[in-house]
Coordinates of C-alpha atoms and ligand atoms in Angstrom, one line a residue:
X1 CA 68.3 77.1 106.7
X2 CA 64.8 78.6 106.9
X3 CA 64.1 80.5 103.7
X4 CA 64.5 77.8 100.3
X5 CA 62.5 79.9 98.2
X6 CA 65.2 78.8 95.5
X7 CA 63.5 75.9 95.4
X8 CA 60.3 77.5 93.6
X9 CA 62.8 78.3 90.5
X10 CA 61.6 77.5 86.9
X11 CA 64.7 75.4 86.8
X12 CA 63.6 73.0 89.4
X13 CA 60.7 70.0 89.1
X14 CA 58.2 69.0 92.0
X15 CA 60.8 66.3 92.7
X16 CA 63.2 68.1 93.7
X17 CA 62.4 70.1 96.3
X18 CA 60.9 66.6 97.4
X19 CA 64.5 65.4 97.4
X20 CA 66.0 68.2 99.1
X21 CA 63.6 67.8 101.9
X22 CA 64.2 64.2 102.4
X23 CA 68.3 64.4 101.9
X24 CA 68.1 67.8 104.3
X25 CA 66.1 65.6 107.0
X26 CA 68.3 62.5 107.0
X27 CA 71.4 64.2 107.0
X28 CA 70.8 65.9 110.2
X29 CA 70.0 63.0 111.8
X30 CA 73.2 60.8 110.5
X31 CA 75.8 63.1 109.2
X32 CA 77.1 65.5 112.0
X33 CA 79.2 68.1 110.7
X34 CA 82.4 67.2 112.8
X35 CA 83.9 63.1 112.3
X36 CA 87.0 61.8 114.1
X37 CA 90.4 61.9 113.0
X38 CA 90.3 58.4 111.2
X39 CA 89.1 60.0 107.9
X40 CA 89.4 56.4 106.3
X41 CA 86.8 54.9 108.6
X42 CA 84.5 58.1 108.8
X43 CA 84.8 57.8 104.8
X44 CA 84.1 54.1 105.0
X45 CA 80.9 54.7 107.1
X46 CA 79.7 57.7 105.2
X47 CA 79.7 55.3 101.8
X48 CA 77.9 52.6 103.5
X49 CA 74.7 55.1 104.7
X50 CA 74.9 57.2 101.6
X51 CA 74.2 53.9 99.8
X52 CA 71.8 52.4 103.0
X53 CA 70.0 55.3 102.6
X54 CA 69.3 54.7 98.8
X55 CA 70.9 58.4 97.7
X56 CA 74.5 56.7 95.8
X57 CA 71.9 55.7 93.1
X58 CA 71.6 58.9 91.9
X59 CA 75.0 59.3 91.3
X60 CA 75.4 55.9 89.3
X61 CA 74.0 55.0 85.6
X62 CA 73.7 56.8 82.3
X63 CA 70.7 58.9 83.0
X64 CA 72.0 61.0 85.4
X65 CA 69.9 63.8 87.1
X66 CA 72.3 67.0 87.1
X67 CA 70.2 69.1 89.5
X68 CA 69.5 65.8 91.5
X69 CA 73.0 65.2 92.0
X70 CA 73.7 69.0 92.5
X71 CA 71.2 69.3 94.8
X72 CA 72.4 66.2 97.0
X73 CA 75.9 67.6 96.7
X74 CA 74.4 71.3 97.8
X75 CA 72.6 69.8 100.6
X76 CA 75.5 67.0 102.2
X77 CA 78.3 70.1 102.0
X78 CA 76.1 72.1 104.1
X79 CA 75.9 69.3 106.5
X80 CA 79.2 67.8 106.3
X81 CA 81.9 68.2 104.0
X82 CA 82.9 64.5 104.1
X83 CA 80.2 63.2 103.6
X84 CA 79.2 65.6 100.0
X85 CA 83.1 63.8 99.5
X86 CA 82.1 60.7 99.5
X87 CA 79.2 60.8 97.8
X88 CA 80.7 63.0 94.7
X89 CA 83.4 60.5 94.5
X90 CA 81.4 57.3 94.1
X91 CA 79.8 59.3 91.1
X92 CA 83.1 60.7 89.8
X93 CA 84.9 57.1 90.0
X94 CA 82.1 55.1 88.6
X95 CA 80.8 58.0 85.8
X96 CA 83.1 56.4 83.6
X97 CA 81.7 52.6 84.1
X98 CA 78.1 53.8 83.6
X99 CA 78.6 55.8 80.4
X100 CA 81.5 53.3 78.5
X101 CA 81.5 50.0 80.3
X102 CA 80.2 46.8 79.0
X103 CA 77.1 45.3 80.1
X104 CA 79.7 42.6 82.4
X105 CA 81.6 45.6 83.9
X106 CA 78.4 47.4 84.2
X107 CA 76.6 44.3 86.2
X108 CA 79.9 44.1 88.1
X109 CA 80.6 47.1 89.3
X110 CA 77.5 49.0 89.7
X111 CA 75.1 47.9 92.0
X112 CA 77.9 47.5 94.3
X113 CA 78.8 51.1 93.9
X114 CA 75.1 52.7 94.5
X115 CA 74.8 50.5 98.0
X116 CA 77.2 51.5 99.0
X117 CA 79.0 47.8 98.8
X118 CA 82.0 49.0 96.5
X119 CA 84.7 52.5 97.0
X120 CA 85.0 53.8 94.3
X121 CA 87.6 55.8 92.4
X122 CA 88.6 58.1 89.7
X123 CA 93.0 58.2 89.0
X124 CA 93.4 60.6 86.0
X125 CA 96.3 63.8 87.3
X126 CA 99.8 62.9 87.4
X127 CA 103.0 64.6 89.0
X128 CA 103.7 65.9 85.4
X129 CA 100.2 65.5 84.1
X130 CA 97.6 68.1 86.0
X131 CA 95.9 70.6 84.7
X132 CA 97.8 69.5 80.8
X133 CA 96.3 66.1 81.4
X134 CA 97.5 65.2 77.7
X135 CA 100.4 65.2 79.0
X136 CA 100.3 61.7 80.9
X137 CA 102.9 59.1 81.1
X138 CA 101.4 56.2 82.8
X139 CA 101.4 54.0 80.1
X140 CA 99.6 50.5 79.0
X141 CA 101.1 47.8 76.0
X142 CA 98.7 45.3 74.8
X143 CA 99.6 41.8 75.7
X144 CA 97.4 39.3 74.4
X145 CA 94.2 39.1 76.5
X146 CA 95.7 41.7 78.5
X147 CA 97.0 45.0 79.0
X148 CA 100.3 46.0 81.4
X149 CA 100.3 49.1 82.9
X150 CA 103.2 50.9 84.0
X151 CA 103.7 54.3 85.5
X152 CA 102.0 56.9 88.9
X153 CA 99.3 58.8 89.5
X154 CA 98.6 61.0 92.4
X155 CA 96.1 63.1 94.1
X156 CA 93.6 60.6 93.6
X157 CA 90.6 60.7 95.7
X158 CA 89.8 57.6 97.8
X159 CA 93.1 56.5 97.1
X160 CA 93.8 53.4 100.0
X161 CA 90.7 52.9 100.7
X162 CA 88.9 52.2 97.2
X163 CA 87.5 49.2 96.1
X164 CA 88.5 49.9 92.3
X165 CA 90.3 52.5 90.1
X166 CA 89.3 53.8 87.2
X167 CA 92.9 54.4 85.6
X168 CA 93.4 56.6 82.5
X169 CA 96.8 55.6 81.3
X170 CA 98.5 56.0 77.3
X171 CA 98.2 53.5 75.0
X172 CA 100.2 54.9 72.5
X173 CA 97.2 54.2 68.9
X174 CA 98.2 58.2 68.0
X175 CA 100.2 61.2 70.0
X176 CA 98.6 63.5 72.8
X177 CA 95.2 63.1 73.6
X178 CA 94.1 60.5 71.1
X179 CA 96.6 57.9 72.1
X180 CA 95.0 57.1 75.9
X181 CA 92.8 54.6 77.5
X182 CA 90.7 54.1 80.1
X183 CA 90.7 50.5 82.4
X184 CA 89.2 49.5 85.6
X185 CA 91.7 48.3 88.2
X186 CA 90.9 46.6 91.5
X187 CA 92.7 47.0 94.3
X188 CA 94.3 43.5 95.1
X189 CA 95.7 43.4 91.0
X190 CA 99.0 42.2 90.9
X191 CA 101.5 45.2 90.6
X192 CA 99.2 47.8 92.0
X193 CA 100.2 49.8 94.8
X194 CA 99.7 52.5 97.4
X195 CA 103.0 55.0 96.9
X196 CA 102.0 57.8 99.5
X197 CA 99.1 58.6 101.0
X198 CA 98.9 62.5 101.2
X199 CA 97.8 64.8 103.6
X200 CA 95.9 68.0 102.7
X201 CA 94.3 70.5 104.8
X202 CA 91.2 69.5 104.6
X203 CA 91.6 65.7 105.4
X204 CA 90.3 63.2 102.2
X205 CA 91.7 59.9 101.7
X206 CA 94.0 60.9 99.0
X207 CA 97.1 58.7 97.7
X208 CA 100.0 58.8 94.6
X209 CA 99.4 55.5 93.1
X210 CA 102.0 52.8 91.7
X211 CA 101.4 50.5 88.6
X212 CA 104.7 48.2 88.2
X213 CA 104.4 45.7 85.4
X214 CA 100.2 45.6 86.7
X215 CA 98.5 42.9 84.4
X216 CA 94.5 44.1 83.4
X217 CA 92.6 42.2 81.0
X218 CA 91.4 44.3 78.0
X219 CA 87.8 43.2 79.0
X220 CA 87.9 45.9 81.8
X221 CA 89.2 48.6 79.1
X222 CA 86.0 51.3 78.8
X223 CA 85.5 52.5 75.6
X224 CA 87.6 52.2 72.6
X225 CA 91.6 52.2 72.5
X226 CA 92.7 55.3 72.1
X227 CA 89.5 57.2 73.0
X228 CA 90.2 57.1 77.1
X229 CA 90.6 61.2 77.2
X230 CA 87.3 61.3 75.8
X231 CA 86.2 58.8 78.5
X232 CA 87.7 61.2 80.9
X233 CA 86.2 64.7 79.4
X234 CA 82.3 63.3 79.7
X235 CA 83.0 61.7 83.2
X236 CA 83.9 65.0 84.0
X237 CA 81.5 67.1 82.0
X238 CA 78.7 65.1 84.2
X239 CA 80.6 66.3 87.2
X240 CA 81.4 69.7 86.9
X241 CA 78.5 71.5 87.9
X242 CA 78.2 69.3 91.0
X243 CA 81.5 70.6 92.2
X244 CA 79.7 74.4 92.1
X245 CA 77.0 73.0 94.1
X246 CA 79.4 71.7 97.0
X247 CA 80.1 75.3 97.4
X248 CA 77.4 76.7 96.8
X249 CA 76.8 74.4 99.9
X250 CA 79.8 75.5 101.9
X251 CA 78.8 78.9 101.5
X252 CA 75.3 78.3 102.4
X253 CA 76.1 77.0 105.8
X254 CA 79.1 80.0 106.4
X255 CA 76.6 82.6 106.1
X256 CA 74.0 80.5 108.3
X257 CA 76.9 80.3 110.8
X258 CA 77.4 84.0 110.0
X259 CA 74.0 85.3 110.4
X260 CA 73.7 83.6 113.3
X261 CA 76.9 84.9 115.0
X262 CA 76.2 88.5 114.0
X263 CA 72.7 88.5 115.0
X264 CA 74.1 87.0 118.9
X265 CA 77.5 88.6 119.2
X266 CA 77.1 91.5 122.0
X267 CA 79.5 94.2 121.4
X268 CA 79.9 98.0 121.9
X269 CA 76.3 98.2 123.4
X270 CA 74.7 96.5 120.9
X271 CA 75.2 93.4 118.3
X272 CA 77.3 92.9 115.7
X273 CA 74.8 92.6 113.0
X274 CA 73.3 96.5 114.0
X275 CA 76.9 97.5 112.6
X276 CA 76.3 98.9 108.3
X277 CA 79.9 97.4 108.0
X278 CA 78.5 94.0 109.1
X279 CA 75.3 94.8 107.0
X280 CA 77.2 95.2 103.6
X281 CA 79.1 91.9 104.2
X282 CA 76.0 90.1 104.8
X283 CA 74.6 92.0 101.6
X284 CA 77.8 90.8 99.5
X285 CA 77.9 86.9 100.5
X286 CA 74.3 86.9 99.8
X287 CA 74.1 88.2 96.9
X288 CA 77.5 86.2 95.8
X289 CA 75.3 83.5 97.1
X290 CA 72.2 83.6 95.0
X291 CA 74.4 84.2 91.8
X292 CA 76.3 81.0 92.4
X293 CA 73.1 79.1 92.7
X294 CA 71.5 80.7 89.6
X295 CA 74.7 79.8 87.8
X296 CA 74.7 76.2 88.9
X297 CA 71.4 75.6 88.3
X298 CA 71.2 77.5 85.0
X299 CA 73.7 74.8 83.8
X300 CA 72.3 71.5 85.6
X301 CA 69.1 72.8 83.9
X302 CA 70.4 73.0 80.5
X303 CA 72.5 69.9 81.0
X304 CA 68.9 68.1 82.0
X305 CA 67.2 69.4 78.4
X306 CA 70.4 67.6 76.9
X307 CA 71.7 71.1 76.0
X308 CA 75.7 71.5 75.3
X309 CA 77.0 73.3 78.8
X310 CA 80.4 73.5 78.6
X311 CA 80.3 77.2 78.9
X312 CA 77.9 77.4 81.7
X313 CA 79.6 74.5 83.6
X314 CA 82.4 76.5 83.9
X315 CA 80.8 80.1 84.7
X316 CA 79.6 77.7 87.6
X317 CA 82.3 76.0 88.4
X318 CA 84.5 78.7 88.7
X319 CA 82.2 81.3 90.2
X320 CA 80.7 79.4 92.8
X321 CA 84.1 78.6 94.2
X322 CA 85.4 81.7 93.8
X323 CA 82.3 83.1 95.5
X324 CA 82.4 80.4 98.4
X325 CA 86.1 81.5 99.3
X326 CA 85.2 84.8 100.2
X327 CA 82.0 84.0 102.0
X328 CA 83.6 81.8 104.2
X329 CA 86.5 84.0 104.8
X330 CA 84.1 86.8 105.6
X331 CA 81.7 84.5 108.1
X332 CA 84.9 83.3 109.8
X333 CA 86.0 87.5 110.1
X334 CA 82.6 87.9 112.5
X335 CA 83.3 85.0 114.1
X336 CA 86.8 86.7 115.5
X337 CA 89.3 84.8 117.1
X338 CA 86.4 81.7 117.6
X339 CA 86.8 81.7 113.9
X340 CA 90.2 80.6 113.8
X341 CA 90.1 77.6 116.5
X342 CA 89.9 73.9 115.4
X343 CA 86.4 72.2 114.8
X344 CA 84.6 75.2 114.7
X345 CA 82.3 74.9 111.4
X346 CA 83.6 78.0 109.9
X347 CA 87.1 77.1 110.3
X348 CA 86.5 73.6 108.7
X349 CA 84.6 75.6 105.6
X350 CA 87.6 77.7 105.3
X351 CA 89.8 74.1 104.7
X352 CA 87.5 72.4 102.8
X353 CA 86.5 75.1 100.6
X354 CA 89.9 75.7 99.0
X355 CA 90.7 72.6 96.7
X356 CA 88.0 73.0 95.1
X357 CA 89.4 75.8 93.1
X358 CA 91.9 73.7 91.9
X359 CA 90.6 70.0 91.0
X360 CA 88.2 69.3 87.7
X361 CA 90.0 72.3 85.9
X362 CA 91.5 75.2 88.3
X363 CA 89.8 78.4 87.8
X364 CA 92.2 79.7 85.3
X365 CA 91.4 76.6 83.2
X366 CA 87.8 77.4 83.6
X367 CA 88.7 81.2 82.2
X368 CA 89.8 80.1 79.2
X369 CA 87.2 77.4 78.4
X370 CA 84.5 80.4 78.8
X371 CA 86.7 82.7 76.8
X372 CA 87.4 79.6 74.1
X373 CA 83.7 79.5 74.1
X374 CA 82.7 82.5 73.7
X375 CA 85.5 83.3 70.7
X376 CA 84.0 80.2 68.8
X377 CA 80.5 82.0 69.6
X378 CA 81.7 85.6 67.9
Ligands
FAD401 C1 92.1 67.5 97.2 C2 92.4 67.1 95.8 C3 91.7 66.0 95.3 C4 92.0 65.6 94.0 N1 91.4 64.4 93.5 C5 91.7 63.9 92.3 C6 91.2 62.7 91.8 O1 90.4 62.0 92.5 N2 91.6 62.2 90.6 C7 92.5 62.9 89.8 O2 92.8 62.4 88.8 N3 93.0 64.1 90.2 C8 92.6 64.6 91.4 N4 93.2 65.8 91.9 C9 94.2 66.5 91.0 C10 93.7 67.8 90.4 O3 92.8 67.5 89.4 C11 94.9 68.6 90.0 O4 95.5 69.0 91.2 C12 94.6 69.7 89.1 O5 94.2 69.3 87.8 C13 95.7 70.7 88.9 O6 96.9 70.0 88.5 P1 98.3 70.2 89.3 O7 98.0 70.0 90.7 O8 99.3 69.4 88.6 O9 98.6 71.7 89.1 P2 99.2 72.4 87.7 O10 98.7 71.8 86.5 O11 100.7 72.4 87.9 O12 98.6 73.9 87.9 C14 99.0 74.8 88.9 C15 98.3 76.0 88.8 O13 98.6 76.6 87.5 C16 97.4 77.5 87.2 N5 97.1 77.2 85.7 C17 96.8 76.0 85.2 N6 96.6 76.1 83.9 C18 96.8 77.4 83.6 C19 96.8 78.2 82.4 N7 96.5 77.6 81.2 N8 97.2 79.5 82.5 C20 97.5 80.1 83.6 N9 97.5 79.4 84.8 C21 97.2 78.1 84.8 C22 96.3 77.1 88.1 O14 96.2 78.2 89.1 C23 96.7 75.9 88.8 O15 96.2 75.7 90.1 C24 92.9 66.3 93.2 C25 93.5 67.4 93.7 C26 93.3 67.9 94.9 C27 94.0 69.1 95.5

């Protein structure tokens, strides 16, 4: 990309535009935006130079950096969806260590995490328990020392290839929500197993989980008993707004790839971007563009002064994706029947960009937090 004036915003600090330089830089040179089709070992690699190249420790500890992180996440989608994967994911699986775990689980788990040294993993949605994540049946008894866990999860990210779980299962100390905890457990436990892997169209390592009679000891819980959706909730509320800047990302590098196919595509005597059609399609994902960027930044911003951004987060979260769909839909459309065929960057945008409207809260969930909001507001 040539033009960052975004950069120059009021939301931003010196820093990081400093960061964006540096992450833009190496990620040229060591992330390439196609991998193989092992998508375990390509994920395997990715963790080990995210965390080599010292950028996992943003992602990992209590005083997290929103726009940092958003910018990182911004900046690796545009490169290489994959590789914004992993990275979001060591964040996402260790957010709840680094915010609720004890100094031991802390000293543990950490370090490993932001080298790179440790996979890491977040296991929260069930078959019955998605968007109603209240709803969870995965349950833990107290046992002594210990706790046993019984029960599935699936979707979970990193799934088979993670190092450790974060596991959000129902303890039962008072109905719904307030009756769930949180535990760390490692992948060799005892009772823990791989169900399924799953395959989506935008490969991940993604699994269902099993936990048959799987013995934890209550020094791995984090947080309180009985307080693990709240556990969940500020893991996520960290997150969120990173999920707008991934595609914010994607979009960014459609209309790059867009720009640059209109501006050399010969047809009917001249090129495709000398077409007013073309023109007010560029205009649109541009505009859709800078709007998402405004919005995910407005909220990393406010989220940085230690400001309440529920709201915003979800403007964010739910625009930007929104936004990304039909910018990448719209590149691919100049792109023709180029557009369509496998490995070609836009077609891989078009895959990648479409979960993302339906993990951390679909868009309809989003909808109603900002109208929830806004009610309480009136
Ligand atoms: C690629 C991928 C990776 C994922 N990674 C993880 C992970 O690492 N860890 C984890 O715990 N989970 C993960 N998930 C799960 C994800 O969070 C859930 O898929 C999501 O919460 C939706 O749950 P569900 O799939 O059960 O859909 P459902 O809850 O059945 O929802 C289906 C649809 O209903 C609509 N909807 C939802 N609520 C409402 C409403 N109130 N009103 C109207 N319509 C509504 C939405 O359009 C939604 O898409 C992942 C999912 C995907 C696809």
């Amino acid at each position: 990309m040539s033009d960052k004036h975004y950069l120059e915003w009021p939301f931003f600090e010196a820093r990081h535009a400093t960061l964006e330089k540096e992450l833009d830089a190496w990620a040229a040179q060591h992330v390439a935006h196609a991998h193989g089709d092992d998508v375990d070992a390509a994920c395997r690699q990715l963790v080990r130079q995210l965390g080599e190249g010292g950028w996992l420790r943003h992602a990992v500890g209590n005083t997290i950096d929103t726009r940092a992180i958003c910018l990182i996440r911004e900046t690796l989608a545009r490169h290489n969806g994959l590789a914004d994967f992993a990275f979001a994911m060591q964040g996402l699986g260790s957010g709840a260590i680094s915010l609720f775990g004890s100094a031991e689980n802390r000293d543990a788990y950490l370090p490993r995490v932001a080298r790179g040294d440790a996979i890491a993993a977040f296991a929260l949605s069930e078959p019955q328990a998605g968007s109603d994540v209240a709803a969870m049946q995965c349950a833990a008894v107290r046992d002594g020392d210990d706790y046993v866990l019984n029960g599935e999860k699936t979707w979970i990210s990193n799934g088979g290839i993670a190092d450790f779980y974060v596991v959000f299962a129902r303890t039962g100390e008072q109905p719904g929500a307030r009756g769930i905890s949180a535990f760390i457990v490692d992948a060799g436990t005892p009772g823990f197993g791989i169900a399924e892997r799953i395959n989506v169209i935008a490969p991940h390592p993604l699994a269902r989980l099993t936990f048959n009679n799987c013995r934890i000891p209550a020094s791995k819980r984090l947080g309180e008993a009985g307080q693990g959706f709240k556990v969940a909730m500020a893991t996520l509320d960290v997150f969120r707004t990173s999920v707008a800047a991934a595609a914010l990302g994607f979009a960014r590098r459609a209309l790059d790839e867009a720009m640059q196919r209109a501006t050399q595509r010969q047809m009917f005597g001249q090129v495709l971007a000398d077409f007013q059609l073309t023109q007010a399609k560029l205009a649109e994902m541009a505009t859709g563009i800078d709007t998402s960027a405004l919005l995910t930044y407005r909220a990393a911003w406010q989220r940085d002064q230690g400001r309440k951004v529920t709201k915003e987060a979800a403007m964010a979260k739910m625009h930007a994706t929104e936004t990304a769909q039909q910018v990448i839909d719209a590149a691919l459309q100049m792109f023709g029947g180029l557009g369509v065929v496998s490995g070609q960057p836009v077609e891989s945008l078009y895959r990648e960009i479409r979960a993302l409207r339906i993990y951390e809260g679909a868009t309809e969930v989003q909808q109603l937090i900002i109208a929830r909001e806004l009610l309480k507001e009136a």
